[in-house]
XYZ file of C-alpha atoms in Angstrom:
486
model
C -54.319 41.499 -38.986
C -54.581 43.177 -42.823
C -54.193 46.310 -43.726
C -57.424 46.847 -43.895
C -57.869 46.562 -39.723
C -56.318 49.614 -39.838
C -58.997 51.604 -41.315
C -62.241 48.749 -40.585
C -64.161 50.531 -38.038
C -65.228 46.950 -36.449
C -61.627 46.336 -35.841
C -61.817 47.885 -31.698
C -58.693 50.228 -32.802
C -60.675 53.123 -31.896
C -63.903 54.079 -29.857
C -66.324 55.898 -31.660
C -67.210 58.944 -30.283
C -70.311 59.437 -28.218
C -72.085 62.200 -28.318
C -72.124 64.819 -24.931
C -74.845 66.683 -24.317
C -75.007 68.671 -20.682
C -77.348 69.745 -18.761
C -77.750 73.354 -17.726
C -77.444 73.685 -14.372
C -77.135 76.772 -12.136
C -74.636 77.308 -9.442
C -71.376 79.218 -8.283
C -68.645 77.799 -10.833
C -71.663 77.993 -13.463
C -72.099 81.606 -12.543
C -68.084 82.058 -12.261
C -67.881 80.405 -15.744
C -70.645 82.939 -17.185
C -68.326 85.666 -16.228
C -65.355 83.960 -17.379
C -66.772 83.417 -20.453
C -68.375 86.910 -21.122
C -65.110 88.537 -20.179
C -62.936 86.294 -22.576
C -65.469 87.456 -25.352
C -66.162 90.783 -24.890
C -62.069 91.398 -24.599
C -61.259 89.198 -28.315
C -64.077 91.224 -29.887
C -63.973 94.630 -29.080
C -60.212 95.110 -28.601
C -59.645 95.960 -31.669
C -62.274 98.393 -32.084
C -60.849 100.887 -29.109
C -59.327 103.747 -30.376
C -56.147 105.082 -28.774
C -54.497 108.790 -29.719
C -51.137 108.242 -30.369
C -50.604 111.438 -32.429
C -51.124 112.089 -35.952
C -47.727 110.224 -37.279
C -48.563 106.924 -35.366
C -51.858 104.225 -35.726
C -54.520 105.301 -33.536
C -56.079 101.424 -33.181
C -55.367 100.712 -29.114
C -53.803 97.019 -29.618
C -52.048 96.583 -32.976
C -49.744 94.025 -34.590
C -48.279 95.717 -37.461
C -46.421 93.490 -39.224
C -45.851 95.851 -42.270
C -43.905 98.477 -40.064
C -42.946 95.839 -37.527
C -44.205 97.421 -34.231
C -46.573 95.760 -31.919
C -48.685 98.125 -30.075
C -50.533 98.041 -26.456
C -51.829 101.324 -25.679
C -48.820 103.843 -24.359
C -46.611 100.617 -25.336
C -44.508 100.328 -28.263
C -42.912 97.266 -29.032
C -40.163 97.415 -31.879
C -38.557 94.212 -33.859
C -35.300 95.181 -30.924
C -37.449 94.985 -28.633
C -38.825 91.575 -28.983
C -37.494 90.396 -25.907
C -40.566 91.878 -24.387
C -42.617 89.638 -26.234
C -40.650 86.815 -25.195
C -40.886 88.164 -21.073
C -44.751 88.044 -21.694
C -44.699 84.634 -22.922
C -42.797 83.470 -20.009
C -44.884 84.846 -17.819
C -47.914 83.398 -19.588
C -46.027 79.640 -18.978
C -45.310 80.157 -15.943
C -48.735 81.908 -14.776
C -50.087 78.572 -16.221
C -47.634 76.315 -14.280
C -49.322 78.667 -11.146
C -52.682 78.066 -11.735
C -52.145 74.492 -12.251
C -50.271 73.598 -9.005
C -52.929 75.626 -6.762
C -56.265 74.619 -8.861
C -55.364 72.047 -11.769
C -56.793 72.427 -14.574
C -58.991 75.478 -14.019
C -57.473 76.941 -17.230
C -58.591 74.068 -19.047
C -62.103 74.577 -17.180
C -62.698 78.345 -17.227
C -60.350 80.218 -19.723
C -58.835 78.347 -22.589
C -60.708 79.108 -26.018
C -61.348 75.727 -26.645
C -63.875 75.919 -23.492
C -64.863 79.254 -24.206
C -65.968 79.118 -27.565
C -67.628 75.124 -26.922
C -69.515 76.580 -24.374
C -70.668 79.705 -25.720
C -72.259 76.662 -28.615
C -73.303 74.546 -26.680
C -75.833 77.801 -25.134
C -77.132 77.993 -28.689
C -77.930 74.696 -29.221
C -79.749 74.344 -25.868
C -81.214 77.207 -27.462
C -82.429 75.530 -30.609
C -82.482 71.988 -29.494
C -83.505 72.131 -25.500
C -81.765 70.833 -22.587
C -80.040 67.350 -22.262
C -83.151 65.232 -23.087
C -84.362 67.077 -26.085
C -81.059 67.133 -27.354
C -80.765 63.096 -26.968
C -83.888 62.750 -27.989
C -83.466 65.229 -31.120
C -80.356 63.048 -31.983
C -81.610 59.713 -31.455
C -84.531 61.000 -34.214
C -84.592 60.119 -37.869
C -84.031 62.613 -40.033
C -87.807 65.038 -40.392
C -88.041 68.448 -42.056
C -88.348 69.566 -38.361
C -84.747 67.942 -37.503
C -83.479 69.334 -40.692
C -84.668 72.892 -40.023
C -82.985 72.541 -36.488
C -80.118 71.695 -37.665
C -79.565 74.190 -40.145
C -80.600 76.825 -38.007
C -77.958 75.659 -35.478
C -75.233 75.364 -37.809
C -75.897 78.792 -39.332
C -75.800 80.280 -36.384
C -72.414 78.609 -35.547
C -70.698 79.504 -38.576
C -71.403 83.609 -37.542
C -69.630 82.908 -34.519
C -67.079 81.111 -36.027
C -67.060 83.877 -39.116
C -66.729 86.629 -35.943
C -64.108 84.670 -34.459
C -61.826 84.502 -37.820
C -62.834 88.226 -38.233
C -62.037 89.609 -35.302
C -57.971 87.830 -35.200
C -57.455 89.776 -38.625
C -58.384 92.836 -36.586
C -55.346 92.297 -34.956
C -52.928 92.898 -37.825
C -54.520 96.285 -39.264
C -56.641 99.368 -38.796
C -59.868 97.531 -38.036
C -62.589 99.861 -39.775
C -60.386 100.388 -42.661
C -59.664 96.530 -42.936
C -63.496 95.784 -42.028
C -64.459 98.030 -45.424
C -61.961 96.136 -47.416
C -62.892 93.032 -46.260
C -66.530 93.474 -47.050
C -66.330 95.202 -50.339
C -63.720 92.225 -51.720
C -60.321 94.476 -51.671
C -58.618 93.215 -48.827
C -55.575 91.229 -48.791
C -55.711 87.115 -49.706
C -54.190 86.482 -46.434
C -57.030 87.845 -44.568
C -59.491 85.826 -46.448
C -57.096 82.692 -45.795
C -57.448 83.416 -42.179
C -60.917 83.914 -41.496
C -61.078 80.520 -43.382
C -59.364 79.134 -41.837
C -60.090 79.970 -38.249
C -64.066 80.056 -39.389
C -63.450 76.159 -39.956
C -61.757 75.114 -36.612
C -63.834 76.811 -34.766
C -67.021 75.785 -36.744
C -65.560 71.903 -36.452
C -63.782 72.108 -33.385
C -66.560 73.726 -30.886
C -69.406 72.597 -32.667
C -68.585 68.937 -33.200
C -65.403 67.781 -31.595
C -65.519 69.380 -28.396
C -64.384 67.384 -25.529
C -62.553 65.658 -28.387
C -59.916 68.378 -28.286
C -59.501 68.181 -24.794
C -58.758 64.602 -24.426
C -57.222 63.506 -27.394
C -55.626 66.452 -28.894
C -54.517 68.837 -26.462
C -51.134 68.173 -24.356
C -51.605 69.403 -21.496
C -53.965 67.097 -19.960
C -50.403 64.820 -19.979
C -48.209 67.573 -19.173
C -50.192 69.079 -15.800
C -49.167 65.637 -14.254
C -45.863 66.958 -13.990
C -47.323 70.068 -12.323
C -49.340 68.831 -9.817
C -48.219 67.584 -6.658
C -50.420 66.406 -3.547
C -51.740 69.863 -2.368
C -53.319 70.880 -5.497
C -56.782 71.247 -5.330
C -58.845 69.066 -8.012
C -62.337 67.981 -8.454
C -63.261 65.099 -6.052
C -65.809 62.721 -5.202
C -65.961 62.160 -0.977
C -66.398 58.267 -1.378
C -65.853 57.410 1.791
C -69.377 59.873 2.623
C -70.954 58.611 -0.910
C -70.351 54.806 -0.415
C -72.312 52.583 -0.222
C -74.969 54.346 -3.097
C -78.501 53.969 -2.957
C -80.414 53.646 -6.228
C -82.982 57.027 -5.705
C -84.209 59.013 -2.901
C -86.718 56.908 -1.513
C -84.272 54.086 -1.594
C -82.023 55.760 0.439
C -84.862 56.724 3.040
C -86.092 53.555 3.276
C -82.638 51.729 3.170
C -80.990 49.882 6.189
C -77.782 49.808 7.669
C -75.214 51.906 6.417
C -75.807 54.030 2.721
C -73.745 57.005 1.397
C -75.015 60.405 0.619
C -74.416 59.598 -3.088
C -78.386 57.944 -4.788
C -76.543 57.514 -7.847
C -78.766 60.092 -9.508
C -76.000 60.698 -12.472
C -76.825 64.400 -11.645
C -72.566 64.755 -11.979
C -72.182 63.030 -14.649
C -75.138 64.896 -16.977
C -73.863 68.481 -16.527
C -70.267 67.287 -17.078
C -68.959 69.239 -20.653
C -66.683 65.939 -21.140
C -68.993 63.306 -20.004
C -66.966 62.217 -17.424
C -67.995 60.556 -14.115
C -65.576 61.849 -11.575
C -66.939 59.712 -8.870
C -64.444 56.907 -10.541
C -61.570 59.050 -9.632
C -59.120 61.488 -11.205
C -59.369 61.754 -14.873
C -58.118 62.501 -18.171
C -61.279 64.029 -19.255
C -62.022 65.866 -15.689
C -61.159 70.010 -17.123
C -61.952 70.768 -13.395
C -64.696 73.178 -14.325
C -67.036 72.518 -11.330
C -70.375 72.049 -13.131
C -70.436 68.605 -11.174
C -69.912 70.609 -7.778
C -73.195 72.837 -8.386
C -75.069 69.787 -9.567
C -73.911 67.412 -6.256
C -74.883 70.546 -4.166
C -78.509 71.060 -5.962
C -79.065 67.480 -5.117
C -77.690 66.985 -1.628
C -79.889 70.715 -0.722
C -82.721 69.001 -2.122
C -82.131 65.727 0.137
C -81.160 68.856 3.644
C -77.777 66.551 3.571
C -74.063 68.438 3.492
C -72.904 69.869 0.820
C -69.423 69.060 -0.706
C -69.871 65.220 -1.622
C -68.262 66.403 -5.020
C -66.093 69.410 -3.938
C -62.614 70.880 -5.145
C -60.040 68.544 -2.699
C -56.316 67.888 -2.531
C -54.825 64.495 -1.672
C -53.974 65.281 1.169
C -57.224 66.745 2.484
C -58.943 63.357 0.938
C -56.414 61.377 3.497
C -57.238 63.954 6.447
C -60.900 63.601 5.944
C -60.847 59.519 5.275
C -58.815 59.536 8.833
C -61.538 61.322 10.677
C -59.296 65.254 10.617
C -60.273 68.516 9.337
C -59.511 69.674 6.056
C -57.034 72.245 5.300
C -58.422 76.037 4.850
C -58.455 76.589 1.045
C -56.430 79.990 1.982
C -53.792 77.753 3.171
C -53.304 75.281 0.668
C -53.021 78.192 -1.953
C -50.587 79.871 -0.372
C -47.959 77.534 -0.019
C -44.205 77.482 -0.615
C -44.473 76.408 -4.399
C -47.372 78.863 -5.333
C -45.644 81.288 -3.782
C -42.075 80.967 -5.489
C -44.375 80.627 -9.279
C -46.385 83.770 -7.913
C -42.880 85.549 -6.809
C -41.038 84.567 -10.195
C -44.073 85.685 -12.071
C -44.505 88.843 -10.560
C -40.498 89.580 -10.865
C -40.484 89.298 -14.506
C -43.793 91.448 -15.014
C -42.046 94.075 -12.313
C -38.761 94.054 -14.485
C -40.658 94.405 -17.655
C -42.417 97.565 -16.655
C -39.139 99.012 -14.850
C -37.580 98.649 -18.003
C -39.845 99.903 -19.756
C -40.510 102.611 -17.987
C -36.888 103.347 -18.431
C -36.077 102.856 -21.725
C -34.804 105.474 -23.962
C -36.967 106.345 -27.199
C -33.902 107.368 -29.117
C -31.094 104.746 -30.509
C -28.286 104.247 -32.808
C -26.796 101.464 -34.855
C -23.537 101.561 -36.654
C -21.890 99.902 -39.536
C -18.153 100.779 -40.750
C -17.348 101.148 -44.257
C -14.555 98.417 -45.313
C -14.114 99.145 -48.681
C -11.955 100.835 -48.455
C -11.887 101.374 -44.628
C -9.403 104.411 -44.558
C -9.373 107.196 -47.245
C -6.667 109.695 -47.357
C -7.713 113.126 -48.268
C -6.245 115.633 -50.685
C -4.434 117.470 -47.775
C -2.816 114.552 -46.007
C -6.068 114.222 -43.783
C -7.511 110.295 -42.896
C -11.059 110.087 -43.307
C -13.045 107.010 -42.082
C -16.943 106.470 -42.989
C -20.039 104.569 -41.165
C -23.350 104.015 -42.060
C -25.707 105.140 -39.322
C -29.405 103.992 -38.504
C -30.671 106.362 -35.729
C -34.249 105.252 -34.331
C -36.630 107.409 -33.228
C -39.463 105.871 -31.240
C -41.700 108.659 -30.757
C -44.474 109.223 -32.361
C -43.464 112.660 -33.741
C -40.207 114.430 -35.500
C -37.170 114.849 -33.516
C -34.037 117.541 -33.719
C -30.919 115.557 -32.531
C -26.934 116.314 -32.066
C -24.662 113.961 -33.234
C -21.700 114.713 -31.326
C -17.997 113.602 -30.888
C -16.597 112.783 -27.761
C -12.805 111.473 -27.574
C -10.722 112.368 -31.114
C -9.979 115.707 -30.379
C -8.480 116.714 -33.750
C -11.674 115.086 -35.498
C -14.213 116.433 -37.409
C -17.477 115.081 -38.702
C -19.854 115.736 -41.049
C -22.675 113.672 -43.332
C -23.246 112.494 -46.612
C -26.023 115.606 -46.892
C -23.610 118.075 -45.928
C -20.631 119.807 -47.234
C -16.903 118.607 -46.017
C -16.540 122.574 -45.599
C -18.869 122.443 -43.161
C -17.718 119.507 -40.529
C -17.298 120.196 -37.084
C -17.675 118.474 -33.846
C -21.216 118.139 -33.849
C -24.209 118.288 -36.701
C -27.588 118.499 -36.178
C -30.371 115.663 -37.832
C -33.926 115.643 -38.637
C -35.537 112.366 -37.716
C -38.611 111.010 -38.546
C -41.219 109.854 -36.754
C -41.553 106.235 -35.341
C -38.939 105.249 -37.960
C -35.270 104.257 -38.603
C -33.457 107.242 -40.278
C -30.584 106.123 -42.270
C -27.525 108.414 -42.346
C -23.919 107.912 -44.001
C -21.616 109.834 -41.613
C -17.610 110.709 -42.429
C -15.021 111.583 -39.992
C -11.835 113.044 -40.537
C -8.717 113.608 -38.722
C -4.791 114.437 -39.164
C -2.854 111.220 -39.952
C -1.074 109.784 -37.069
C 0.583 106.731 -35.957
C -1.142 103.384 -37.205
C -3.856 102.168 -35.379
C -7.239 102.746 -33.809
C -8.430 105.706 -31.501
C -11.887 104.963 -29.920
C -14.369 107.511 -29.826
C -17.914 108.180 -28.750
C -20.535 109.484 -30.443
C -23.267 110.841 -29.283
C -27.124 111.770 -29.942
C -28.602 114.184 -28.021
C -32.352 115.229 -28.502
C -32.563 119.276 -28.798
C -36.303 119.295 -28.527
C -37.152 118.227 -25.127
C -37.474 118.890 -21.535
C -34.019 119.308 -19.835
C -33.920 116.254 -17.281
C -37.098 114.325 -18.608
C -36.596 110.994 -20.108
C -36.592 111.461 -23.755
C -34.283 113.982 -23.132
C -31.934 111.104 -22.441
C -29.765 110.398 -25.307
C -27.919 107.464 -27.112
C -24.214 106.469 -27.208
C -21.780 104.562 -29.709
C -18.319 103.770 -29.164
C -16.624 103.666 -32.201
C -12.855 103.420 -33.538
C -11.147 105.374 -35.787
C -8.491 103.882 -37.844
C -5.244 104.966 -39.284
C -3.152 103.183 -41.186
């Protein structure tokens, strides 16, 4: 084989893609993914247009990610750069939600929620809009190129490329003050970035829901390989009922008129037409099956229309396929989701969103960092006196000014005082002015008679003057420092 075969399209290296178009059909998971959808898009676009008062000294924009003053902010919820381990909890619990879903459904995710589905579904509505249903749209395809097509075609592609425009627009939302960025944006004076970003995003979306589609899912995403590692033989995945469909009759009459033994199944492709990924799931479990359950409402249209059972394509686990091939019942669906490995996910899940909120609930707004001088480390003053310095960073995380009292505890012969103040005037405590929702910077000094060699820890303390005796900002913060001699 050349070089060539690589690239030669003749060469059977690769399939060439054919083209998908579903039917519309109506039914429960049709209606659930309506709702689905709606939700998912309704939540990414107006999010960042709720207002939330957070006083005058902090954003008012309800879900912010401000990188410039690094703070990420969720309503009542403040996240600083310290804090990121909250970040990191809601990640895990967004893995490990998915691992939940997955063992009790499969790939629902895949079928209801992830963007890729969203946003290829919320397309494929417009061109069903411009185009027709399934047949137009083959027929409109298989069609040589007319004024009419062309005019089609551009409509539908305009109208793609505002979604895809929103979609870029709204994720820069995100990241700043959204009718302040929104002006910028439009009158050419925001940032590069954001007009990098909407580019970008504006062109995968445009290519990726418009014309790779079920591309994504079965070529590019992971997880179609990685669920096999979360599902086990009690998850519940799209199925055929063979053993009820087979032997198929070609059409109803067919199957009327038909001796002996037939299946349920007429082979009407019903399944197979509404299916986003063009998949035929009466072969079996596949890579392209997103377990959306478009081919449930279509089986159940049919078999209604025929006054046979529903359920010849229905949401089964392996072992309910080997119960119902041996003549038993099926499982409840209650009971199959609430089983011991659900159950631990669902438990582990839930712990971690329980311990986030306790902690944060808990948390005190006030905190201090510390950072000894070394050079030198130990200063002796004009009357015999050691004096050793630190550089302080006191946070305040509310939203508004704060009166605090640094305070010694331990070193009873010390005094301190800070790099605003005079030595005249140290004592055992000093009183700070911090500022709002930011770091306050402070170069403290501490002095005390000389003494044997060596350290003496102390604590020192920071004790909010301004609020509610036995509330929790009153709570302060604590260092435990040492004080040299030498």
């Amino acid at each position: 084989m050349s070089a060539l075969d690589f690239i030669n399209p003749n060469s059977g290296l690769y399939k060439k893609r054919d083209p998908v178009f579903p039917r519309v059909i109506n039914g429960r998971f049709r209606r659930l993914k309506w709702l689905v959808m709606l939700l998912c898009l309704a939540v990414y676009y107006i999010t960042p247009w709720i207002r939330w008062d957070r006083g005058q000294y902090a954003p008012d924009q309800a879900v912010l990610i401000d990188m410039a003053n690094r703070r990420f902010y969720m309503f009542d919820i403040e996240i600083w750069p310290q804090e990121f381990y909250y970040i990191a909890g809601l990640l895990i619990m967004a893995g490990i939600g998915l691992f939940l879903v997955t063992s009790a459904v499969g790939r629902a995710w895949c079928g209801f929620a992830c963007p890729q589905t969203v946003w290829t579904d919320l397309y494929q509505h417009v061109e069903r809009w411009i185009d027709g249903d399934r047949n137009a749209q083959i027929k409109m395809n298989n069609a040589p190129w007319t004024a009419s097509k062309l005019g089609r075609r551009l409509s539908k592609w305009s109208i793609w490329l505002l979604i895809a425009l929103a979609t870029g627009g709204a994720w820069i939302f995100y990241f700043a003050d959204a009718p302040t960025l929104a002006a910028q944006f439009a009158a050419g004076d925001a940032p590069f970035v954001a007009y990098a970003t909407v580019g970008v995003l504006t062109f995968t979306t445009f290519a990726l829901g418009g014309f790779m589609r079920e591309q994504v899912c079965i070529y590019m995403c992971p997880w179609p390989r990685i669920q096999t590692a979360m599902l086990d033989e009690k998850s519940l995945i799209v199925t055929y009922r063979d053993w009820r469909g087979e032997p198929r009759t070609q059409g109803v009459k067919k199957a009327a008129t038909a001796g002996g033994k037939v299946g349920d199944c007429i082979d009407c492709n019903a399944c197979v037409a509404v299916c986003p990924t063009g998949v035929d799931i009466r072969q079996g479990p596949q890579l392209g099956c997103i377990n959306c359950g478009l081919c449930v409402d279509a089986c159940d249209e049919v078999m209604t229309k025929l006054n046979r059972p529903r359920g010849l394509i229905d949401f089964l686990n392996l072992d309910d396929q080997a119960n119902e091939r041996a003549g038993a019942k099926p499982v409840p669906v209650l009971k199959t989701l609430l089983r011991p490995r659900t159950l631990i996910y669902f438990a582990v899940w839930g712990s971690i969103g329980l311990f986030m909120l306790f902690t944060l609930g808990e948390r005190a707004r006030l905190a201090i960092d510390s950072a000894q001088d070394r050079n030198p480390m130990v200063v002796t003053m004009s009357d015999g006196q050691v004096r050793n310095g630190w550089t302080l960073k006191l946070r305040n995380m509310q939203g508004r000014p704060r009166t605090v009292a640094l305070t010694m505890a331990g070193l009873p012969d010390g005094r301190l005082w800070t790099d605003a103040m005079d030595r005249r005037d140290a004592a055992r405590s000093v009183t700070l002015q911090l500022a709002p929702d930011a770091t306050t910077k402070v170069h403290l000094y501490v002095v005390a008679p000389r003494g044997p060699a060596g350290e003496t820890p102390f604590t020192l303390v920071a004790k909010p003057l301004d609020e509610v005796a036995g509330s929790r900002d009153a709570r302060g913060a604590a260092r435990n420092l040492k004080f040299v001699r030498q």
